[in-house]
C-alpha positions as protocol buffer text, in pm:
chain_id: "A"
residue {
  index: 1
  type: MET
  ca { x: 2743 y: -392 z: -1760 }
}
residue {
  index: 2
  type: LYS
  ca { x: 2473 y: -567 z: -1555 }
}
residue {
  index: 3
  type: LYS
  ca { x: 2166 y: -657 z: -1759 }
}
residue {
  index: 4
  type: LYS
  ca { x: 1853 y: -476 z: -1646 }
}
residue {
  index: 5
  type: LEU
  ca { x: 1563 y: -673 z: -1506 }
}
residue {
  index: 6
  type: ARG
  ca { x: 1268 y: -659 z: -1748 }
}
residue {
  index: 7
  type: VAL
  ca { x: 964 y: -543 z: -1548 }
}
residue {
  index: 8
  type: VAL
  ca { x: 615 y: -519 z: -1695 }
}
residue {
  index: 9
  type: VAL
  ca { x: 356 y: -322 z: -1498 }
}
residue {
  index: 10
  type: LEU
  ca { x: 18 y: -491 z: -1536 }
}
residue {
  index: 11
  type: MET
  ca { x: -277 y: -257 z: -1484 }
}
residue {
  index: 12
  type: GLY
  ca { x: -637 y: -184 z: -1581 }
}
residue {
  index: 13
  type: GLY
  ca { x: -842 y: -500 z: -1559 }
}
residue {
  index: 14
  type: ARG
  ca { x: -1213 y: -576 z: -1543 }
}
residue {
  index: 15
  type: SER
  ca { x: -1302 y: -495 z: -1183 }
}
residue {
  index: 16
  type: SER
  ca { x: -1489 y: -197 z: -1041 }
}
residue {
  index: 17
  type: GLU
  ca { x: -1147 y: -66 z: -933 }
}
residue {
  index: 18
  type: ARG
  ca { x: -1013 y: -40 z: -1288 }
}
residue {
  index: 19
  type: GLU
  ca { x: -959 y: 339 z: -1273 }
}
residue {
  index: 20
  type: ILE
  ca { x: -765 y: 313 z: -948 }
}
residue {
  index: 21
  type: SER
  ca { x: -553 y: 37 z: -1100 }
}
residue {
  index: 22
  type: LEU
  ca { x: -464 y: 263 z: -1392 }
}
residue {
  index: 23
  type: LEU
  ca { x: -364 y: 539 z: -1150 }
}
residue {
  index: 24
  type: SER
  ca { x: -151 y: 295 z: -947 }
}
residue {
  index: 25
  type: GLY
  ca { x: 17 y: 171 z: -1265 }
}
residue {
  index: 26
  type: LYS
  ca { x: 87 y: 527 z: -1378 }
}
residue {
  index: 27
  type: GLU
  ca { x: 254 y: 614 z: -1046 }
}
residue {
  index: 28
  type: ILE
  ca { x: 465 y: 297 z: -1051 }
}
residue {
  index: 29
  type: LEU
  ca { x: 584 y: 380 z: -1404 }
}
residue {
  index: 30
  type: ALA
  ca { x: 664 y: 738 z: -1299 }
}
residue {
  index: 31
  type: ASN
  ca { x: 860 y: 641 z: -988 }
}
residue {
  index: 32
  type: ILE
  ca { x: 1034 y: 312 z: -1074 }
}
residue {
  index: 33
  type: ASP
  ca { x: 1413 y: 330 z: -1106 }
}
residue {
  index: 34
  type: LYS
  ca { x: 1475 y: 328 z: -1484 }
}
residue {
  index: 35
  type: ASN
  ca { x: 1849 y: 281 z: -1423 }
}
residue {
  index: 36
  type: ALA
  ca { x: 1783 y: -51 z: -1249 }
}
residue {
  index: 37
  type: TYR
  ca { x: 1494 y: -185 z: -1455 }
}
residue {
  index: 38
  type: SER
  ca { x: 1385 y: -206 z: -1817 }
}
residue {
  index: 39
  type: VAL
  ca { x: 1022 y: -105 z: -1774 }
}
residue {
  index: 40
  type: SER
  ca { x: 712 y: -137 z: -1990 }
}
residue {
  index: 41
  type: SER
  ca { x: 341 y: -174 z: -1921 }
}
residue {
  index: 42
  type: VAL
  ca { x: 40 y: -375 z: -2035 }
}
residue {
  index: 43
  type: GLU
  ca { x: -315 y: -253 z: -1984 }
}
residue {
  index: 44
  type: ILE
  ca { x: -575 y: -524 z: -1944 }
}
residue {
  index: 45
  type: PRO
  ca { x: -891 y: -405 z: -2125 }
}
residue {
  index: 46
  type: LYS
  ca { x: -1245 y: -452 z: -1996 }
}
residue {
  index: 47
  type: ASN
  ca { x: -1295 y: -723 z: -2259 }
}
residue {
  index: 48
  type: GLY
  ca { x: -1077 y: -954 z: -2465 }
}
residue {
  index: 49
  type: ASN
  ca { x: -750 y: -1143 z: -2408 }
}
residue {
  index: 50
  type: LYS
  ca { x: -512 y: -993 z: -2665 }
}
residue {
  index: 51
  type: TRP
  ca { x: -315 y: -842 z: -2376 }
}
residue {
  index: 52
  type: ILE
  ca { x: -179 y: -1191 z: -2296 }
}
residue {
  index: 53
  type: ASP
  ca { x: 4 y: -1206 z: -2631 }
}
residue {
  index: 54
  type: GLN
  ca { x: 135 y: -855 z: -2570 }
}
residue {
  index: 55
  type: LEU
  ca { x: 266 y: -958 z: -2229 }
}
residue {
  index: 56
  type: LEU
  ca { x: 438 y: -1269 z: -2364 }
}
residue {
  index: 57
  type: ARG
  ca { x: 604 y: -1070 z: -2645 }
}
residue {
  index: 58
  type: LEU
  ca { x: 765 y: -845 z: -2384 }
}
residue {
  index: 59
  type: LYS
  ca { x: 928 y: -1151 z: -2217 }
}
residue {
  index: 60
  type: PRO
  ca { x: 922 y: -1007 z: -1864 }
}
residue {
  index: 61
  type: ASN
  ca { x: 1151 y: -1130 z: -1588 }
}
residue {
  index: 62
  type: LEU
  ca { x: 890 y: -997 z: -1349 }
}
residue {
  index: 63
  type: VAL
  ca { x: 534 y: -864 z: -1361 }
}
residue {
  index: 64
  type: PHE
  ca { x: 450 y: -584 z: -1121 }
}
residue {
  index: 65
  type: ILE
  ca { x: 80 y: -642 z: -1051 }
}
residue {
  index: 66
  type: ALA
  ca { x: -101 y: -309 z: -1016 }
}
residue {
  index: 67
  type: LEU
  ca { x: -447 y: -465 z: -1041 }
}
residue {
  index: 68
  type: HIS
  ca { x: -708 y: -419 z: -768 }
}
residue {
  index: 69
  type: GLY
  ca { x: -1024 y: -613 z: -694 }
}
residue {
  index: 70
  type: THR
  ca { x: -1169 y: -908 z: -885 }
}
residue {
  index: 71
  type: PHE
  ca { x: -938 y: -1089 z: -1133 }
}
residue {
  index: 72
  type: GLY
  ca { x: -638 y: -894 z: -1001 }
}
residue {
  index: 73
  type: GLU
  ca { x: -628 y: -926 z: -626 }
}
residue {
  index: 74
  type: ASP
  ca { x: -813 y: -1255 z: -582 }
}
residue {
  index: 75
  type: GLY
  ca { x: -554 y: -1506 z: -703 }
}
residue {
  index: 76
  type: SER
  ca { x: -678 y: -1521 z: -1065 }
}
residue {
  index: 77
  type: ILE
  ca { x: -393 y: -1333 z: -1232 }
}
residue {
  index: 78
  type: GLN
  ca { x: -143 y: -1489 z: -991 }
}
residue {
  index: 79
  type: GLY
  ca { x: -251 y: -1838 z: -1103 }
}
residue {
  index: 80
  type: MET
  ca { x: -226 y: -1744 z: -1468 }
}
residue {
  index: 81
  type: LEU
  ca { x: 125 y: -1599 z: -1426 }
}
residue {
  index: 82
  type: GLU
  ca { x: 238 y: -1911 z: -1242 }
}
residue {
  index: 83
  type: GLN
  ca { x: 106 y: -2125 z: -1529 }
}
residue {
  index: 84
  type: LEU
  ca { x: 313 y: -1909 z: -1765 }
}
residue {
  index: 85
  type: GLY
  ca { x: 621 y: -1936 z: -1542 }
}
residue {
  index: 86
  type: ILE
  ca { x: 640 y: -1559 z: -1485 }
}
residue {
  index: 87
  type: SER
  ca { x: 740 y: -1415 z: -1146 }
}
residue {
  index: 88
  type: TYR
  ca { x: 517 y: -1144 z: -999 }
}
residue {
  index: 89
  type: THR
  ca { x: 496 y: -900 z: -710 }
}
residue {
  index: 90
  type: GLY
  ca { x: 286 y: -942 z: -399 }
}
residue {
  index: 91
  type: SER
  ca { x: 113 y: -1240 z: -244 }
}
residue {
  index: 92
  type: GLY
  ca { x: 58 y: -1578 z: -404 }
}
residue {
  index: 93
  type: ILE
  ca { x: -264 y: -1747 z: -516 }
}
residue {
  index: 94
  type: LEU
  ca { x: -393 y: -1869 z: -179 }
}
residue {
  index: 95
  type: ALA
  ca { x: -319 y: -1556 z: 25 }
}
residue {
  index: 96
  type: SER
  ca { x: -470 y: -1340 z: -249 }
}
residue {
  index: 97
  type: ALA
  ca { x: -788 y: -1552 z: -263 }
}
residue {
  index: 98
  type: ILE
  ca { x: -832 y: -1550 z: 115 }
}
residue {
  index: 99
  type: GLY
  ca { x: -769 y: -1176 z: 138 }
}
residue {
  index: 100
  type: MET
  ca { x: -1039 y: -1105 z: -121 }
}
residue {
  index: 101
  type: ASP
  ca { x: -1297 y: -1342 z: 31 }
}
residue {
  index: 102
  type: LYS
  ca { x: -1407 y: -1142 z: 336 }
}
residue {
  index: 103
  type: ILE
  ca { x: -1625 y: -1421 z: 476 }
}
residue {
  index: 104
  type: LEU
  ca { x: -1344 y: -1677 z: 464 }
}
residue {
  index: 105
  type: PHE
  ca { x: -1096 y: -1420 z: 595 }
}
residue {
  index: 106
  type: LYS
  ca { x: -1315 y: -1354 z: 900 }
}
residue {
  index: 107
  type: LYS
  ca { x: -1359 y: -1726 z: 968 }
}
residue {
  index: 108
  type: ILE
  ca { x: -982 y: -1773 z: 970 }
}
residue {
  index: 109
  type: MET
  ca { x: -933 y: -1467 z: 1192 }
}
residue {
  index: 110
  type: ARG
  ca { x: -1185 y: -1599 z: 1445 }
}
residue {
  index: 111
  type: THR
  ca { x: -1011 y: -1938 z: 1449 }
}
residue {
  index: 112
  type: GLU
  ca { x: -685 y: -1756 z: 1524 }
}
residue {
  index: 113
  type: LYS
  ca { x: -852 y: -1543 z: 1799 }
}
residue {
  index: 114
  type: ILE
  ca { x: -809 y: -1219 z: 1601 }
}
residue {
  index: 115
  type: PRO
  ca { x: -1092 y: -970 z: 1677 }
}
residue {
  index: 116
  type: VAL
  ca { x: -1320 y: -900 z: 1379 }
}
residue {
  index: 117
  type: PRO
  ca { x: -1671 y: -743 z: 1353 }
}
residue {
  index: 118
  type: LYS
  ca { x: -1965 y: -962 z: 1457 }
}
residue {
  index: 119
  type: ASP
  ca { x: -2214 y: -1081 z: 1196 }
}
residue {
  index: 120
  type: ILE
  ca { x: -2555 y: -944 z: 1295 }
}
residue {
  index: 121
  type: SER
  ca { x: -2913 y: -903 z: 1173 }
}
residue {
  index: 122
  type: TYR
  ca { x: -3012 y: -579 z: 1342 }
}
residue {
  index: 123
  type: ILE
  ca { x: -2965 y: -201 z: 1308 }
}
residue {
  index: 124
  type: PRO
  ca { x: -2724 y: -18 z: 1312 }
}
residue {
  index: 125
  type: CYS
  ca { x: -2506 y: -232 z: 1087 }
}
residue {
  index: 126
  type: PHE
  ca { x: -2253 y: -218 z: 808 }
}
residue {
  index: 127
  type: VAL
  ca { x: -2326 y: -388 z: 475 }
}
residue {
  index: 128
  type: LYS
  ca { x: -2060 y: -479 z: 220 }
}
residue {
  index: 129
  type: PRO
  ca { x: -2003 y: -718 z: -70 }
}
residue {
  index: 130
  type: ASN
  ca { x: -1788 y: -1022 z: -4 }
}
residue {
  index: 131
  type: GLY
  ca { x: -1541 y: -980 z: -289 }
}
residue {
  index: 132
  type: GLU
  ca { x: -1462 y: -614 z: -349 }
}
residue {
  index: 133
  type: GLY
  ca { x: -1207 y: -360 z: -230 }
}
residue {
  index: 134
  type: SER
  ca { x: -1186 y: 19 z: -197 }
}
residue {
  index: 135
  type: SER
  ca { x: -1517 y: 13 z: -4 }
}
residue {
  index: 136
  type: VAL
  ca { x: -1701 y: -41 z: -333 }
}
residue {
  index: 137
  type: GLY
  ca { x: -2067 y: -129 z: -267 }
}
residue {
  index: 138
  type: ALA
  ca { x: -2029 y: -82 z: 108 }
}
residue {
  index: 139
  type: SER
  ca { x: -2259 y: 129 z: 325 }
}
residue {
  index: 140
  type: PRO
  ca { x: -2350 y: 193 z: 689 }
}
residue {
  index: 141
  type: VAL
  ca { x: -2716 y: 139 z: 781 }
}
residue {
  index: 142
  type: PHE
  ca { x: -2876 y: 342 z: 1060 }
}
residue {
  index: 143
  type: LYS
  ca { x: -3248 y: 295 z: 983 }
}
residue {
  index: 144
  type: GLN
  ca { x: -3450 y: -14 z: 892 }
}
residue {
  index: 145
  type: ASN
  ca { x: -3558 y: 132 z: 556 }
}
residue {
  index: 146
  type: MET
  ca { x: -3190 y: 169 z: 459 }
}
residue {
  index: 147
  type: LEU
  ca { x: -3114 y: -203 z: 491 }
}
residue {
  index: 148
  type: LYS
  ca { x: -3273 y: -341 z: 172 }
}
residue {
  index: 149
  type: PRO
  ca { x: -3117 y: -71 z: -55 }
}
residue {
  index: 150
  type: ALA
  ca { x: -2778 y: -133 z: 109 }
}
residue {
  index: 151
  type: ILE
  ca { x: -2801 y: -509 z: 46 }
}
residue {
  index: 152
  type: LYS
  ca { x: -2920 y: -447 z: -310 }
}
residue {
  index: 153
  type: LEU
  ca { x: -2619 y: -221 z: -372 }
}
residue {
  index: 154
  type: ALA
  ca { x: -2376 y: -476 z: -228 }
}
residue {
  index: 155
  type: LYS
  ca { x: -2528 y: -756 z: -440 }
}
residue {
  index: 156
  type: LYS
  ca { x: -2440 y: -560 z: -755 }
}
residue {
  index: 157
  type: PHE
  ca { x: -2077 y: -642 z: -680 }
}
residue {
  index: 158
  type: SER
  ca { x: -2096 y: -984 z: -515 }
}
residue {
  index: 159
  type: ASP
  ca { x: -2343 y: -1271 z: -475 }
}
residue {
  index: 160
  type: ASP
  ca { x: -2252 y: -1295 z: -107 }
}
residue {
  index: 161
  type: VAL
  ca { x: -2309 y: -1001 z: 127 }
}
residue {
  index: 162
  type: LEU
  ca { x: -2182 y: -933 z: 480 }
}
residue {
  index: 163
  type: VAL
  ca { x: -2400 y: -763 z: 740 }
}
residue {
  index: 164
  type: GLU
  ca { x: -2175 y: -666 z: 1030 }
}
residue {
  index: 165
  type: GLU
  ca { x: -2207 y: -474 z: 1353 }
}
residue {
  index: 166
  type: TYR
  ca { x: -2156 y: -100 z: 1314 }
}
residue {
  index: 167
  type: ILE
  ca { x: -1852 y: -10 z: 1523 }
}
residue {
  index: 168
  type: LYS
  ca { x: -1797 y: 351 z: 1612 }
}
residue {
  index: 169
  type: GLY
  ca { x: -1433 y: 441 z: 1656 }
}
residue {
  index: 170
  type: ILE
  ca { x: -1113 y: 568 z: 1498 }
}
residue {
  index: 171
  type: GLU
  ca { x: -1029 y: 421 z: 1157 }
}
residue {
  index: 172
  type: LEU
  ca { x: -669 y: 300 z: 1134 }
}
residue {
  index: 173
  type: THR
  ca { x: -463 y: 122 z: 872 }
}
residue {
  index: 174
  type: CYS
  ca { x: -123 y: -40 z: 885 }
}
residue {
  index: 175
  type: ALA
  ca { x: 93 y: -145 z: 590 }
}
residue {
  index: 176
  type: VAL
  ca { x: 323 y: -444 z: 617 }
}
residue {
  index: 177
  type: ILE
  ca { x: 616 y: -517 z: 385 }
}
residue {
  index: 178
  type: GLY
  ca { x: 844 y: -819 z: 352 }
}
residue {
  index: 179
  type: ASN
  ca { x: 834 y: -1196 z: 321 }
}
residue {
  index: 180
  type: GLU
  ca { x: 953 y: -1434 z: 596 }
}
residue {
  index: 181
  type: ASP
  ca { x: 1033 y: -1151 z: 840 }
}
residue {
  index: 182
  type: PRO
  ca { x: 779 y: -877 z: 757 }
}
residue {
  index: 183
  type: VAL
  ca { x: 794 y: -524 z: 897 }
}
residue {
  index: 184
  type: ALA
  ca { x: 501 y: -298 z: 985 }
}
residue {
  index: 185
  type: LEU
  ca { x: 515 y: 62 z: 863 }
}
residue {
  index: 186
  type: PRO
  ca { x: 382 y: 352 z: 1075 }
}
residue {
  index: 187
  type: VAL
  ca { x: 9 y: 330 z: 1155 }
}
residue {
  index: 188
  type: ILE
  ca { x: -216 y: 581 z: 976 }
}
residue {
  index: 189
  type: GLU
  ca { x: -521 y: 741 z: 1138 }
}
residue {
  index: 190
  type: ILE
  ca { x: -804 y: 824 z: 897 }
}
residue {
  index: 191
  type: HIS
  ca { x: -1076 y: 1086 z: 931 }
}
residue {
  index: 192
  type: PRO
  ca { x: -1323 y: 1106 z: 640 }
}
residue {
  index: 193
  type: LEU
  ca { x: -1431 y: 1470 z: 605 }
}
residue {
  index: 194
  type: LYS
  ca { x: -1741 y: 1431 z: 387 }
}
residue {
  index: 195
  type: ALA
  ca { x: -1864 y: 1077 z: 458 }
}
residue {
  index: 196
  type: LYS
  ca { x: -1964 y: 859 z: 753 }
}
residue {
  index: 197
  type: PHE
  ca { x: -1681 y: 614 z: 679 }
}
residue {
  index: 198
  type: PHE
  ca { x: -1368 y: 584 z: 463 }
}
residue {
  index: 199
  type: ASP
  ca { x: -1558 y: 518 z: 139 }
}
residue {
  index: 200
  type: TYR
  ca { x: -1441 y: 518 z: -224 }
}
residue {
  index: 201
  type: LYS
  ca { x: -1465 y: 898 z: -262 }
}
residue {
  index: 202
  type: SER
  ca { x: -1289 y: 957 z: 69 }
}
residue {
  index: 203
  type: LYS
  ca { x: -1003 y: 738 z: -49 }
}
residue {
  index: 204
  type: TYR
  ca { x: -948 y: 887 z: -392 }
}
residue {
  index: 205
  type: LYS
  ca { x: -1092 y: 1239 z: -396 }
}
residue {
  index: 206
  type: ILE
  ca { x: -863 y: 1528 z: -301 }
}
residue {
  index: 207
  type: ASN
  ca { x: -944 y: 1685 z: 40 }
}
residue {
  index: 208
  type: ALA
  ca { x: -1210 y: 1422 z: 114 }
}
residue {
  index: 209
  type: SER
  ca { x: -1024 y: 1282 z: 414 }
}
residue {
  index: 210
  type: GLU
  ca { x: -758 y: 1371 z: 668 }
}
residue {
  index: 211
  type: GLU
  ca { x: -484 y: 1114 z: 715 }
}
residue {
  index: 212
  type: ILE
  ca { x: -254 y: 1142 z: 1015 }
}
residue {
  index: 213
  type: VAL
  ca { x: 75 y: 956 z: 992 }
}
residue {
  index: 214
  type: PRO
  ca { x: 201 y: 843 z: 1233 }
}
residue {
  index: 215
  type: ALA
  ca { x: -145 y: 802 z: 1389 }
}
residue {
  index: 216
  type: GLY
  ca { x: -231 y: 1021 z: 1688 }
}
residue {
  index: 217
  type: ILE
  ca { x: -270 y: 722 z: 1921 }
}
residue {
  index: 218
  type: SER
  ca { x: -48 y: 611 z: 2208 }
}
residue {
  index: 219
  type: LYS
  ca { x: 283 y: 442 z: 2127 }
}
residue {
  index: 220
  type: ASN
  ca { x: 162 y: 128 z: 2301 }
}
residue {
  index: 221
  type: MET
  ca { x: -156 y: 117 z: 2091 }
}
residue {
  index: 222
  type: ALA
  ca { x: 41 y: 184 z: 1770 }
}
residue {
  index: 223
  type: LYS
  ca { x: 274 y: -105 z: 1858 }
}
residue {
  index: 224
  type: LYS
  ca { x: -26 y: -330 z: 1929 }
}
residue {
  index: 225
  type: VAL
  ca { x: -180 y: -246 z: 1590 }
}
residue {
  index: 226
  type: GLN
  ca { x: 153 y: -308 z: 1413 }
}
residue {
  index: 227
  type: GLU
  ca { x: 200 y: -644 z: 1587 }
}
residue {
  index: 228
  type: LEU
  ca { x: -157 y: -744 z: 1504 }
}
residue {
  index: 229
  type: SER
  ca { x: -103 y: -643 z: 1139 }
}
residue {
  index: 230
  type: ILE
  ca { x: 208 y: -860 z: 1112 }
}
residue {
  index: 231
  type: LYS
  ca { x: 21 y: -1148 z: 1274 }
}
residue {
  index: 232
  type: VAL
  ca { x: -267 y: -1120 z: 1024 }
}
residue {
  index: 233
  type: TYR
  ca { x: -17 y: -1091 z: 737 }
}
residue {
  index: 234
  type: LYS
  ca { x: 159 y: -1411 z: 846 }
}
residue {
  index: 235
  type: ILE
  ca { x: -162 y: -1606 z: 913 }
}
residue {
  index: 236
  type: ILE
  ca { x: -289 y: -1535 z: 561 }
}
residue {
  index: 237
  type: GLY
  ca { x: 54 y: -1613 z: 414 }
}
residue {
  index: 238
  type: CYS
  ca { x: 112 y: -1278 z: 247 }
}
residue {
  index: 239
  type: SER
  ca { x: 434 y: -1172 z: 79 }
}
residue {
  index: 240
  type: GLY
  ca { x: 571 y: -851 z: -65 }
}
residue {
  index: 241
  type: PHE
  ca { x: 329 y: -599 z: 82 }
}
residue {
  index: 242
  type: ALA
  ca { x: -26 y: -562 z: 211 }
}
residue {
  index: 243
  type: ARG
  ca { x: -237 y: -330 z: 424 }
}
residue {
  index: 244
  type: VAL
  ca { x: -455 y: -422 z: 721 }
}
residue {
  index: 245
  type: ASP
  ca { x: -753 y: -200 z: 806 }
}
residue {
  index: 246
  type: PHE
  ca { x: -884 y: -150 z: 1160 }
}
residue {
  index: 247
  type: ILE
  ca { x: -1146 y: 29 z: 1365 }
}
residue {
  index: 248
  type: LEU
  ca { x: -1028 y: 128 z: 1713 }
}
residue {
  index: 249
  type: LYS
  ca { x: -1325 y: 67 z: 1943 }
}
residue {
  index: 250
  type: ASP
  ca { x: -1347 y: 281 z: 2260 }
}
residue {
  index: 251
  type: ASN
  ca { x: -982 y: 382 z: 2205 }
}
residue {
  index: 252
  type: LYS
  ca { x: -887 y: 43 z: 2351 }
}
residue {
  index: 253
  type: TYR
  ca { x: -973 y: -242 z: 2118 }
}
residue {
  index: 254
  type: PRO
  ca { x: -834 y: -265 z: 1761 }
}
residue {
  index: 255
  type: ILE
  ca { x: -1081 y: -463 z: 1548 }
}
residue {
  index: 256
  type: VAL
  ca { x: -952 y: -604 z: 1218 }
}
residue {
  index: 257
  type: LEU
  ca { x: -1182 y: -511 z: 928 }
}
residue {
  index: 258
  type: GLU
  ca { x: -997 y: -663 z: 632 }
}
residue {
  index: 259
  type: ILE
  ca { x: -666 y: -707 z: 455 }
}
residue {
  index: 260
  type: ASN
  ca { x: -575 y: -563 z: 115 }
}
residue {
  index: 261
  type: THR
  ca { x: -315 y: -780 z: -58 }
}
residue {
  index: 262
  type: ILE
  ca { x: -263 y: -528 z: -342 }
}
residue {
  index: 263
  type: PRO
  ca { x: -331 y: -189 z: -184 }
}
residue {
  index: 264
  type: GLY
  ca { x: -337 y: 120 z: -402 }
}
residue {
  index: 265
  type: LEU
  ca { x: -15 y: 289 z: -509 }
}
residue {
  index: 266
  type: THR
  ca { x: -165 y: 615 z: -634 }
}
residue {
  index: 267
  type: LYS
  ca { x: -65 y: 965 z: -523 }
}
residue {
  index: 268
  type: MET
  ca { x: -355 y: 953 z: -276 }
}
residue {
  index: 269
  type: SER
  ca { x: -282 y: 602 z: -147 }
}
residue {
  index: 270
  type: LEU
  ca { x: -197 y: 511 z: 209 }
}
residue {
  index: 271
  type: VAL
  ca { x: 95 y: 270 z: 170 }
}
residue {
  index: 272
  type: PRO
  ca { x: 325 y: 529 z: 1 }
}
residue {
  index: 273
  type: LYS
  ca { x: 231 y: 778 z: 277 }
}
residue {
  index: 274
  type: ALA
  ca { x: 323 y: 528 z: 549 }
}
residue {
  index: 275
  type: ALA
  ca { x: 647 y: 444 z: 368 }
}
residue {
  index: 276
  type: LYS
  ca { x: 736 y: 813 z: 340 }
}
residue {
  index: 277
  type: SER
  ca { x: 681 y: 853 z: 715 }
}
residue {
  index: 278
  type: ALA
  ca { x: 927 y: 565 z: 766 }
}
residue {
  index: 279
  type: GLY
  ca { x: 1183 y: 739 z: 543 }
}
residue {
  index: 280
  type: ILE
  ca { x: 1117 y: 520 z: 239 }
}
residue {
  index: 281
  type: SER
  ca { x: 1064 y: 709 z: -88 }
}
residue {
  index: 282
  type: PHE
  ca { x: 809 y: 591 z: -345 }
}
residue {
  index: 283
  type: SER
  ca { x: 1094 y: 477 z: -570 }
}
residue {
  index: 284
  type: LYS
  ca { x: 1257 y: 282 z: -285 }
}
residue {
  index: 285
  type: LEU
  ca { x: 920 y: 127 z: -191 }
}
residue {
  index: 286
  type: ILE
  ca { x: 878 y: 0 z: -549 }
}
residue {
  index: 287
  type: ASP
  ca { x: 1234 y: -132 z: -537 }
}
residue {
  index: 288
  type: LYS
  ca { x: 1162 y: -320 z: -214 }
}
residue {
  index: 289
  type: ILE
  ca { x: 841 y: -475 z: -354 }
}
residue {
  index: 290
  type: ILE
  ca { x: 1034 y: -596 z: -659 }
}
residue {
  index: 291
  type: HIS
  ca { x: 1316 y: -725 z: -440 }
}
residue {
  index: 292
  type: TYR
  ca { x: 1069 y: -926 z: -228 }
}
residue {
  index: 293
  type: ALA
  ca { x: 928 y: -1079 z: -549 }
}
residue {
  index: 294
  type: ILE
  ca { x: 1264 y: -1202 z: -678 }
}
């Protein structure tokens, strides 16, 4: 009988996205193929390092990283696991670090002639912290008296803050899976129902947004977004899976907002929805992510 691969799901962590990480971890544990893998989990607490001993005692063949945000998605945990000689899912240290650093990411995109929002100093604008995901600390600004509070909010999460042009258009996202020859999943169109943009509540609260998959855009535009997503994925050097977020300006110009190198895998999350539209079950998606890691 073939020996099962020992997989440890690593979740929790110290970032502002801790609760989402726990939900992602829970869904992975519920949907992973128990016949193929020997599965356990380790929750990283808000403080302390005892979890490292717990992880080492489990002797994993592979760690499935279900951490989002700082210390999970920024190359930190990836570097630690490489020091320990433990394989892990998703992108490596460099791609993770670049994906989390929005300022550096935009500089690289501009060098590669990929359209990204302009940095501005006037209203209307969009303010966000440099090193957070899930739209944490981000806010649109339509009046001058909104700018200082928006910057103050963003600075709670990062020392560096981005002030970008406010682009009106359709919000799109496209997941990419694979390593050397990545594949783009169906594009998703997003309509927040109770907010001016796809904020934290819109992402994780039931009935807070409408998500259309495949997106209600032309086939040519969908193909363009998919090709652009794969290009961004390759430029950054991603592996396993990631999700590229866009705003479609004037129904003609897809503008890259950011890349998420460990997108959410909760019941509400976009990557599982895109996979389902492509005929890939949650269990099969997890299997593919593990396969790409080994």
